Coordinates of C-alpha atoms in Angstrom, one line a residue:
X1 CA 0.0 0.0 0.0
X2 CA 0.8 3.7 -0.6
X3 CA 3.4 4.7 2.8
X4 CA 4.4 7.9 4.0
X5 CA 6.4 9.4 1.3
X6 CA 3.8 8.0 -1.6
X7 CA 1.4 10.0 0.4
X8 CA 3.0 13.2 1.0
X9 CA 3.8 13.5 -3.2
X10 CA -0.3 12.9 -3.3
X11 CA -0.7 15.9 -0.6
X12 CA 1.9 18.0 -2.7
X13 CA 0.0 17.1 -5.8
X14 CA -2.8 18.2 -4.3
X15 CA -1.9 21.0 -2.3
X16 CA -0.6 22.3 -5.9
X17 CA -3.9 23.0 -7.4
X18 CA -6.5 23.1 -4.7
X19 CA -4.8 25.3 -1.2
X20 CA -6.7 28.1 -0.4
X21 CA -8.9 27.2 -3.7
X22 CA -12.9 27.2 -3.4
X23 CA -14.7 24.0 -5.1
X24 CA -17.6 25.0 -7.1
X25 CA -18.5 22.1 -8.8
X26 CA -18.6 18.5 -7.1
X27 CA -20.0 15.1 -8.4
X28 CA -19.9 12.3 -5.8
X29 CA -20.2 8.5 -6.7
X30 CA -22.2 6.2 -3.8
X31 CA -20.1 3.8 -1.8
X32 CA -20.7 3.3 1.6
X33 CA -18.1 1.5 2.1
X34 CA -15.5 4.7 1.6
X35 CA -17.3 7.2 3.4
X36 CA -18.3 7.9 6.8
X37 CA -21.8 10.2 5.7
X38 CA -23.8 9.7 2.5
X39 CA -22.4 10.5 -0.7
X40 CA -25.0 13.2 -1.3
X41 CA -24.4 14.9 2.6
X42 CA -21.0 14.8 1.2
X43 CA -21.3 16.9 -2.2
X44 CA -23.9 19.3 0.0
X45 CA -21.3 19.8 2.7
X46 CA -18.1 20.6 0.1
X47 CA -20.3 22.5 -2.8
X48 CA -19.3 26.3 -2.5
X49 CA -16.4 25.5 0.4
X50 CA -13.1 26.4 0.9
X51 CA -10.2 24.2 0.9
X52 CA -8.0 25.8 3.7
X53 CA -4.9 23.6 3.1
X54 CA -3.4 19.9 2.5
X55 CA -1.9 18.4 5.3
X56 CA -0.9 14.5 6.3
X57 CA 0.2 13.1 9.5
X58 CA 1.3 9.4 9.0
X59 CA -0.8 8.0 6.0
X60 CA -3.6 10.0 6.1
X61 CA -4.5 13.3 4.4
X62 CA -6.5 15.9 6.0
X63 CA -7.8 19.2 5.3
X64 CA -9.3 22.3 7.0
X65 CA -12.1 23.0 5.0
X66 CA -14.2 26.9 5.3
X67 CA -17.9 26.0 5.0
X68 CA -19.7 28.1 2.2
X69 CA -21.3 31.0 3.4
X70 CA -24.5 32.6 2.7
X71 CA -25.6 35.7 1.1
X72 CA -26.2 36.9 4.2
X73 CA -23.3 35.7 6.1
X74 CA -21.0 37.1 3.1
X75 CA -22.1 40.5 3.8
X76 CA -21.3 40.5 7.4
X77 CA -18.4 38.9 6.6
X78 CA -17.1 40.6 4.3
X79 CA -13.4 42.1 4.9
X80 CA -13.6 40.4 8.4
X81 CA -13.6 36.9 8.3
X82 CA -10.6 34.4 9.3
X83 CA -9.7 32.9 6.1
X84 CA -7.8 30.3 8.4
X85 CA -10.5 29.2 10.3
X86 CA -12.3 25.7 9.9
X87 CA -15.5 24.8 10.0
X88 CA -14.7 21.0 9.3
X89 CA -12.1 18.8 8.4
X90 CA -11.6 16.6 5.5
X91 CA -9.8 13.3 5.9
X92 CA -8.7 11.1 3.3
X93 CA -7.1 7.4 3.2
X94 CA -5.6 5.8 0.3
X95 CA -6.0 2.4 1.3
X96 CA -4.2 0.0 -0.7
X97 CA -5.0 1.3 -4.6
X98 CA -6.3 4.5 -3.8
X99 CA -4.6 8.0 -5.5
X100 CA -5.5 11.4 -6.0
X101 CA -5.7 12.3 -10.4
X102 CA -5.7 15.9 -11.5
X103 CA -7.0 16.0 -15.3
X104 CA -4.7 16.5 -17.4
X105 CA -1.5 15.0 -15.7
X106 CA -2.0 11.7 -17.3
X107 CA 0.9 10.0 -15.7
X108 CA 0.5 6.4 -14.7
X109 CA -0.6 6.2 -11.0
X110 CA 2.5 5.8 -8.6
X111 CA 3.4 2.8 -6.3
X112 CA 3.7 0.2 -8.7
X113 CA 0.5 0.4 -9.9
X114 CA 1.4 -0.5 -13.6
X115 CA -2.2 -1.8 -14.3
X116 CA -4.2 1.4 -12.7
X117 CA -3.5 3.7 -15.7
X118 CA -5.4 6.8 -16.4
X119 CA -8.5 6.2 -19.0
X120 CA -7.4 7.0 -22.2
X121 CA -10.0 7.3 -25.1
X122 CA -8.6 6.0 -28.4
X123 CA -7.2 9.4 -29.6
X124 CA -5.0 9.3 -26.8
X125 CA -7.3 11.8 -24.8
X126 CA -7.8 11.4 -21.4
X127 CA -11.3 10.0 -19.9
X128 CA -12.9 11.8 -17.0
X129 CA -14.1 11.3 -14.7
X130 CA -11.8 7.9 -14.6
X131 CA -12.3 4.7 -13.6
X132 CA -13.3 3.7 -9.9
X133 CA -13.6 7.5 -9.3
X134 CA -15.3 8.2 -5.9
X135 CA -15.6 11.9 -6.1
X136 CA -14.7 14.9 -8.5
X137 CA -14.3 18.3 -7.5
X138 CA -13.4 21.4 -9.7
X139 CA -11.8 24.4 -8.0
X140 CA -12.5 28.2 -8.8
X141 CA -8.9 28.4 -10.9
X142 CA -10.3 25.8 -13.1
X143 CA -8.3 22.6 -11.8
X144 CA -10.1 19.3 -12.0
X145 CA -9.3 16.4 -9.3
X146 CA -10.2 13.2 -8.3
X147 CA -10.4 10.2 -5.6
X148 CA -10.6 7.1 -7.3
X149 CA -9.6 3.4 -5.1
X150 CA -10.1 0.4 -7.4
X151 CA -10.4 -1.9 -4.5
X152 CA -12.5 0.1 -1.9
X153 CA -10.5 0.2 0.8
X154 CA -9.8 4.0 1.1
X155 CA -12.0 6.5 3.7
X156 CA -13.4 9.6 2.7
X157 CA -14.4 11.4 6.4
X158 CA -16.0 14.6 7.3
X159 CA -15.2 15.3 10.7
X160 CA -17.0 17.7 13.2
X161 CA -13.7 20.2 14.6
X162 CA -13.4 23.6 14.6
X163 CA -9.4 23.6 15.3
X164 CA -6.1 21.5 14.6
X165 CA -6.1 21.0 19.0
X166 CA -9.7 19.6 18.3
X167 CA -9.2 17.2 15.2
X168 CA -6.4 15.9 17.1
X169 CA -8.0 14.7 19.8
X170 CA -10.3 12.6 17.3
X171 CA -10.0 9.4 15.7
X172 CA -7.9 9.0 13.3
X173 CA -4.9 10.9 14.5
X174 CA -5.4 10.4 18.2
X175 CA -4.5 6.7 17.3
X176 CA -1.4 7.3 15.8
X177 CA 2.1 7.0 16.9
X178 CA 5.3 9.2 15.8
X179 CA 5.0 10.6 12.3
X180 CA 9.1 10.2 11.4
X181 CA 8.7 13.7 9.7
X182 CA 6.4 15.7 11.6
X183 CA 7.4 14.6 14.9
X184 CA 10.2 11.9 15.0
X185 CA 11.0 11.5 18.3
X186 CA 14.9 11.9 20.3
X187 CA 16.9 9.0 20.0
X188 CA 16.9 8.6 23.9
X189 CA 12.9 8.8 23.9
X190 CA 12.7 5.9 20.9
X191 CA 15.5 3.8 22.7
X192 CA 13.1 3.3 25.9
X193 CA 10.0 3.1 23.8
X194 CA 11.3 -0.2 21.9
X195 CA 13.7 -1.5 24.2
X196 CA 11.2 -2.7 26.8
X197 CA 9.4 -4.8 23.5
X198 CA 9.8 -8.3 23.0
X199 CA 7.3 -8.3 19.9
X200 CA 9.8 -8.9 16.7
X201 CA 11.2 -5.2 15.6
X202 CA 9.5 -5.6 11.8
X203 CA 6.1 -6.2 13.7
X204 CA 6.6 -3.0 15.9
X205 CA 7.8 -0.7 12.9
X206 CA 4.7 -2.0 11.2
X207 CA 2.1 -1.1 13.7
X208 CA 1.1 2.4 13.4
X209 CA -0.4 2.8 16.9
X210 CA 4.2 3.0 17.1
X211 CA 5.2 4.8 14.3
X212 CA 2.4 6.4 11.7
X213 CA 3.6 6.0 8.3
X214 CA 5.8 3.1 8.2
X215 CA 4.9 0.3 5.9
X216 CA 6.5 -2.8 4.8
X217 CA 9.3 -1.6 2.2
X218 CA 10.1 1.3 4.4
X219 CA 10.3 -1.5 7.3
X220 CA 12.6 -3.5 5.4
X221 CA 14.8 -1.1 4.0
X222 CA 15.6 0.5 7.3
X223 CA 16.1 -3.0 8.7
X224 CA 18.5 -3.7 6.0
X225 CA 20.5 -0.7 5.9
X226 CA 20.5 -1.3 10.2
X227 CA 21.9 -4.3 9.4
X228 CA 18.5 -6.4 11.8
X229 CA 17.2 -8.8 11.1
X230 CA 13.5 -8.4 10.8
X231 CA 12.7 -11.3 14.0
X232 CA 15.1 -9.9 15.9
X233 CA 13.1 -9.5 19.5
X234 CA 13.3 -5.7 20.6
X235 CA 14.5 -6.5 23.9
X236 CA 18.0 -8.1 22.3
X237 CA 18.7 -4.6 20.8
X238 CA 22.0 -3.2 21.7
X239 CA 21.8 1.1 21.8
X240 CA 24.0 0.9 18.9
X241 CA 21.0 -1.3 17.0
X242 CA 18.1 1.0 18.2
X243 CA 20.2 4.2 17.0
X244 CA 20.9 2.9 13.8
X245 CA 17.3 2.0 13.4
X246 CA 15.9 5.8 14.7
X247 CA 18.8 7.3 12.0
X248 CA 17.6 5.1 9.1
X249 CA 13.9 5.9 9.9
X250 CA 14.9 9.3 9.3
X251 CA 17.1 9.1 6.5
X252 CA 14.6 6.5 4.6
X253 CA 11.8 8.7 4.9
X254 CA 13.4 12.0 4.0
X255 CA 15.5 10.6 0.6
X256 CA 12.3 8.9 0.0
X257 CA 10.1 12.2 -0.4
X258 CA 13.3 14.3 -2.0
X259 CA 12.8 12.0 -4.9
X260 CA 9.1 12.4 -5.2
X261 CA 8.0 9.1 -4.4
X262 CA 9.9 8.2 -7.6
X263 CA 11.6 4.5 -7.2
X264 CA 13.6 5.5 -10.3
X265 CA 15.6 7.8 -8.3
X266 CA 16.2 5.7 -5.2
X267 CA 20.0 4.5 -4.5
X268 CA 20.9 2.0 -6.8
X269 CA 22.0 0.0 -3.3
X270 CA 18.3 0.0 -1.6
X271 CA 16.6 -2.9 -1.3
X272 CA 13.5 -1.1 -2.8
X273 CA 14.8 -2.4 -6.3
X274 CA 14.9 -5.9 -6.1
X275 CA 12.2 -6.8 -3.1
X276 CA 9.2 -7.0 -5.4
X277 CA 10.5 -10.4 -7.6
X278 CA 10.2 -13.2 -5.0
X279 CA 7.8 -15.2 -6.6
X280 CA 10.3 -15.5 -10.1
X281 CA 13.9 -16.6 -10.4
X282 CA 16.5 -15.9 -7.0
X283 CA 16.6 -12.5 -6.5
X284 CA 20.4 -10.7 -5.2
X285 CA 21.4 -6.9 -4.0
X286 CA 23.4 -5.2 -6.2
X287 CA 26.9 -6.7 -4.7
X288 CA 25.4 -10.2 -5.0
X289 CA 24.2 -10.8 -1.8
X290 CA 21.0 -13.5 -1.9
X291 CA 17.9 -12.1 -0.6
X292 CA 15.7 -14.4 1.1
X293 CA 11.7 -14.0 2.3
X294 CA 10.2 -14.6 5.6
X295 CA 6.8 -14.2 7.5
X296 CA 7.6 -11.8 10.2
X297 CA 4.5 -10.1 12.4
X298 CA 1.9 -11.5 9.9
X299 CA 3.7 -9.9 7.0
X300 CA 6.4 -11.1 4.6
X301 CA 9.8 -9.4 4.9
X302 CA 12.8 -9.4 2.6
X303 CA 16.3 -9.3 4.4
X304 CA 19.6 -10.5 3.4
X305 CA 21.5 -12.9 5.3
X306 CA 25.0 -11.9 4.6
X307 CA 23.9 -8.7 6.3
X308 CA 21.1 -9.6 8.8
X309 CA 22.0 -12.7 10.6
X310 CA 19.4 -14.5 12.1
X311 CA 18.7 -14.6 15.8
X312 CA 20.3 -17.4 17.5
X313 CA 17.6 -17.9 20.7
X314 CA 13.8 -17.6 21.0
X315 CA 13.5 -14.8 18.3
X316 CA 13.8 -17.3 15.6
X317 CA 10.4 -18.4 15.8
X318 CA 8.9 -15.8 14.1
X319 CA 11.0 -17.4 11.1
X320 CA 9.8 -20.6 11.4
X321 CA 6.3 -19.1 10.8
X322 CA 7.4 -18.8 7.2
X323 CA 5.3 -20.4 4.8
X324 CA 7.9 -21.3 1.7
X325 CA 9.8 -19.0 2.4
X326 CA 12.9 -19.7 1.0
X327 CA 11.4 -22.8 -0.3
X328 CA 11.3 -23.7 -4.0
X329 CA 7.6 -25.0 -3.6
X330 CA 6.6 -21.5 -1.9
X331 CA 8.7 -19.4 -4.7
X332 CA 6.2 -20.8 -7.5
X333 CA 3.3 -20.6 -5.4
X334 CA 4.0 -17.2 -5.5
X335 CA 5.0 -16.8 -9.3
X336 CA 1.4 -17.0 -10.0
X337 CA 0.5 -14.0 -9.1
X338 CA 1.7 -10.7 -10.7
X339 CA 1.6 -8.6 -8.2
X340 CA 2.4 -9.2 -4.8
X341 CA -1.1 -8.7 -2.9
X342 CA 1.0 -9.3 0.6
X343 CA 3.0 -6.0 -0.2
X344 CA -0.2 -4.2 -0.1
X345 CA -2.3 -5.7 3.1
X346 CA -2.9 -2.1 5.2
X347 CA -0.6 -2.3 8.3
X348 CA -3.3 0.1 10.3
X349 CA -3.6 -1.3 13.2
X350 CA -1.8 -4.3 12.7
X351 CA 1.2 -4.7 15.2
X352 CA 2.9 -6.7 17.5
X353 CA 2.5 -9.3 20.3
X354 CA 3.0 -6.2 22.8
X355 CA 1.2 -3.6 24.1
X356 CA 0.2 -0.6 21.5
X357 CA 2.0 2.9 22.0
X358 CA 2.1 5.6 20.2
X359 CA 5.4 8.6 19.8
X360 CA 2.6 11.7 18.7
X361 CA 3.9 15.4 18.8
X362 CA 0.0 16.0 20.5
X363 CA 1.3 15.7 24.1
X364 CA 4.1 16.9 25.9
X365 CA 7.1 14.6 26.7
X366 CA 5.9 13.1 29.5
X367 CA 2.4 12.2 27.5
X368 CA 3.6 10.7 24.7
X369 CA 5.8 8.9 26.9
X370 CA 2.7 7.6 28.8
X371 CA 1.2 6.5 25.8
X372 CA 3.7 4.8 24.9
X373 CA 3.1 2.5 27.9
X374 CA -0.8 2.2 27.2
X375 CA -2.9 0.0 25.3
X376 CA -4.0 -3.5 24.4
X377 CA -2.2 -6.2 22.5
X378 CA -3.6 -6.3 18.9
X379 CA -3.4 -9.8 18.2
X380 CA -5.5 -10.1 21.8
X381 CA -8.1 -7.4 20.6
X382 CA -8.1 -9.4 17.3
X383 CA -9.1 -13.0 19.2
X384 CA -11.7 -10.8 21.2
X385 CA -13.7 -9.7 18.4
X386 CA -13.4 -13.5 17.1
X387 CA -14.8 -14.7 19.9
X388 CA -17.5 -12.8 20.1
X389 CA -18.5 -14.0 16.6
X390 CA -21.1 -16.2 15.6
X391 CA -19.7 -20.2 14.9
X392 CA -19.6 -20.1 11.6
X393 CA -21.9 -22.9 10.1
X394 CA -20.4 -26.0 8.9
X395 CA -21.4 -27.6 5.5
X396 CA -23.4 -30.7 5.9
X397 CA -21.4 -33.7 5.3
X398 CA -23.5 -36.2 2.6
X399 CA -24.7 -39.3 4.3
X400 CA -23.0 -42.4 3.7
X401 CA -24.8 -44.8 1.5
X402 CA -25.5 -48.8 3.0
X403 CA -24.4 -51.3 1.1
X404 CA -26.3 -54.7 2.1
X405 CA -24.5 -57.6 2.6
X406 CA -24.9 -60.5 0.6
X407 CA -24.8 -63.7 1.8
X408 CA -23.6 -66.8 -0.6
X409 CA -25.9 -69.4 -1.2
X410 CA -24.5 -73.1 -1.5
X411 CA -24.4 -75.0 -4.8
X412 CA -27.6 -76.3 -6.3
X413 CA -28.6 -79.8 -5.4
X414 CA -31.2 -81.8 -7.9
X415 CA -33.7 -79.4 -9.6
X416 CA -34.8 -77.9 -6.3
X417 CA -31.2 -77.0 -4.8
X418 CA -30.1 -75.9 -1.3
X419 CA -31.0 -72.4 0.0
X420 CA -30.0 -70.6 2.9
X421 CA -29.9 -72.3 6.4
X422 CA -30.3 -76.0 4.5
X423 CA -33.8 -75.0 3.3
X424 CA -35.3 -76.2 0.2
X425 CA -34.5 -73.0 -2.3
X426 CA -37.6 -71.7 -4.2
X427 CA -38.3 -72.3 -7.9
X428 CA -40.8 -70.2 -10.0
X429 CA -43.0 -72.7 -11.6
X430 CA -44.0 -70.1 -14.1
X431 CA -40.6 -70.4 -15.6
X432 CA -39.8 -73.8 -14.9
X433 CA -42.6 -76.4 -15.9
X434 CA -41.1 -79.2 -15.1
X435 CA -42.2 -77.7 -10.9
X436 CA -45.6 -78.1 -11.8

């Protein structure tokens, strides 16, 4: 799924054409899957308003948005209203497929997303609204935009809050951990936030109650260049480990958005560039190193064993949970499909074995710091909610059929022959005159 610095080039894209812009045209698409109020409440509530600005904490997108006013409100308005000031908020969440298309910019979608190409009409122009669009809104300078998410697992929120204070005590972003850009926290304060773990350091990076933004290639990548193995147990980290780790956090993250989002222009050395061809022939880094695949917190990592030796003790379990993973038979499982749908399973809320915390810059020191202490386990919130389901209903099995047994009779003796228990065996005397 899109992470943190394939979001932030979608806020920049959109920030480009739409901050400080009023919308006055919208056409909304049902699905209540994707958002949290009707689809027509929607188009009411953004017809005539004011985008205030594009913001993102973690992988969500959110923006202040200026309610339109009235005639009557315009007047007394006029020349003294807060052009700052929100009436709502906007959130948006890409999901796994989702993006942001201005018309005109008919680039193919980013994040590997070779098949999501923008509609183009045989002429070569450009369809709009395209395909799995959820909304369209067109902005007083003209520009065009639109959320389309092929697979429906984006979220399209209004939310009731007047200030940033406010919309930060809400869900989403009151759920969130550290965002490594916005508010990355010291290297003493992440050091006693992971060393008191003993979830695997993959499945902590991953949950983003931790760190907001964090994904599985930006996991893996900061895990290689750390030189960790992905089981390793956050306990067995030595200060030198968990400092490497909180510098390649940083440094992932901030080459990552320098380039635009655009893998082309990663180093040649990252991991990035040979991660996504485990299900074809043995894939290597660029000095020849063999990289091999494991199941690590639920989610498949890449690490290289030259580089990232694997734990010795207890911590190697969460190897052994590997289904073919460096197995022949697992390698063509996964060579039938062409894209990797494990690469794009949404890390919210999935996490570790220990307690959900949370880094956020909305608390002082000493809050965060308390949050990071606070919570229940997800896999044990996850086994609650099974519980409480219904038994699913088994299929009824068919129902065997009887066979009768046959019992041999003896040989014939004379015309009338032997039956069963020595009696005399019966002869139709319709068929056999000689009876009569």
């Amino acid at each position: 799924m899109p992470e943190l610095p394939e979001v932030e080039k979608t806020r920049s894209r959109l920030g480009a054409v739409a901050d400080g812009q009023q919308i006055v045209d919208i056409s909304s698409f049902e699905d209540t899957i994707v958002y949290n109020i009707p689809h027509t409440e929607f188009a009411t509530r953004l017809r005539g308003a004011t985008l205030i600005e594009s913001k993102r904490y973690g992988k969500w997108m959110y923006c202040p948005m200026r309610a339109a006013p009235t005639s009557e409100e315009a007047h007394a308005d006029a020349g003294t209203g807060d052009a700052t000031e929100a009436d709502y908020y906007l959130f948006l969440h890409l999901g796994m497929t989702g993006n942001i298309r201005v018309h005109g910019n008919t680039r193919v979608a980013d994040y590997r997303m070779k098949s999501l190409k923008y509609d183009l009409d045989p002429d070569g122009g450009e369809v709009w609204p395209p395909r799995w669009c959820k909304f369209t809104l067109t902005f007083a300078n003209g520009a065009e935009v639109a959320f389309c998410d092929p697979r429906r697992l984006g979220k399209i929120w209004i939310l009731e809050a007047k200030s940033e204070e406010d919309v930060k005590k809400m869900s989403p972003l009151k759920d969130l951990g550290f965002d490594p850009v916005h508010c990355m926290p010291s290297t003493d304060e992440f050091a006693a936030a992971v060393s008191t773990r003993k979830c695997p350091i993959k499945a902590l990076l991953l949950d983003q109650a931790f760190s907001a933004g964090i994904g599985n290639w930006i996991a893996d990548e900061v895990l290689y260049l750390s030189k960790i193995h992905p089981a390793r147990r956050c306990h067995t980290l030595t200060r030198t480990d968990l400092d490497a780790i909180h510098a390649q956090i940083v440094a992932v993250n901030q080459i990552a958005i320098e380039a635009n989002a655009n893998a082309t222009e990663f180093p040649n050395h990252w991991l990035f560039h040979r991660r996504w061809g485990k299900g074809g022939t043995a894939v290597k880094t660029v000095d020849g190193k063999a990289i091999k695949f494991v199941t690590v917190g639920g989610r498949t990592s890449a690490y290289v064993p030259a580089v990232q030796p694997v734990p010795k003790d207890a911590e190697v379990a969460a190897v052994r949970l590997a289904k073919g993973g460096d197995s022949t038979a697992g390698a063509k499982r996964k060579r039938r499909n062409a894209v990797d749908d494990d690469e794009e399973v949404d890390e919210d809320g999935a996490g570790s074995d220990s307690s959900l915390s949370s880094l956020s810059s909305h608390d002082d020191r000493d809050g965060r710091i308390a949050r990071l202490r606070r919570g229940a386990t997800a896999t044990a919130a996850a086994k609650r909610v099974k519980a409480s389901l219904p038994p699913r209903p088994r299929a009824r099995a068919a129902p065997k059929r009887e066979t009768k047994s046959k019992k041999k009779t003896t040989s014939a003796k004379g015309k009338e022959g032997i039956g069963e228990e020595g009696l005399p065996r019966r002869r139709s005397k319709r068929l056999n005159p000689a009876l009569e």
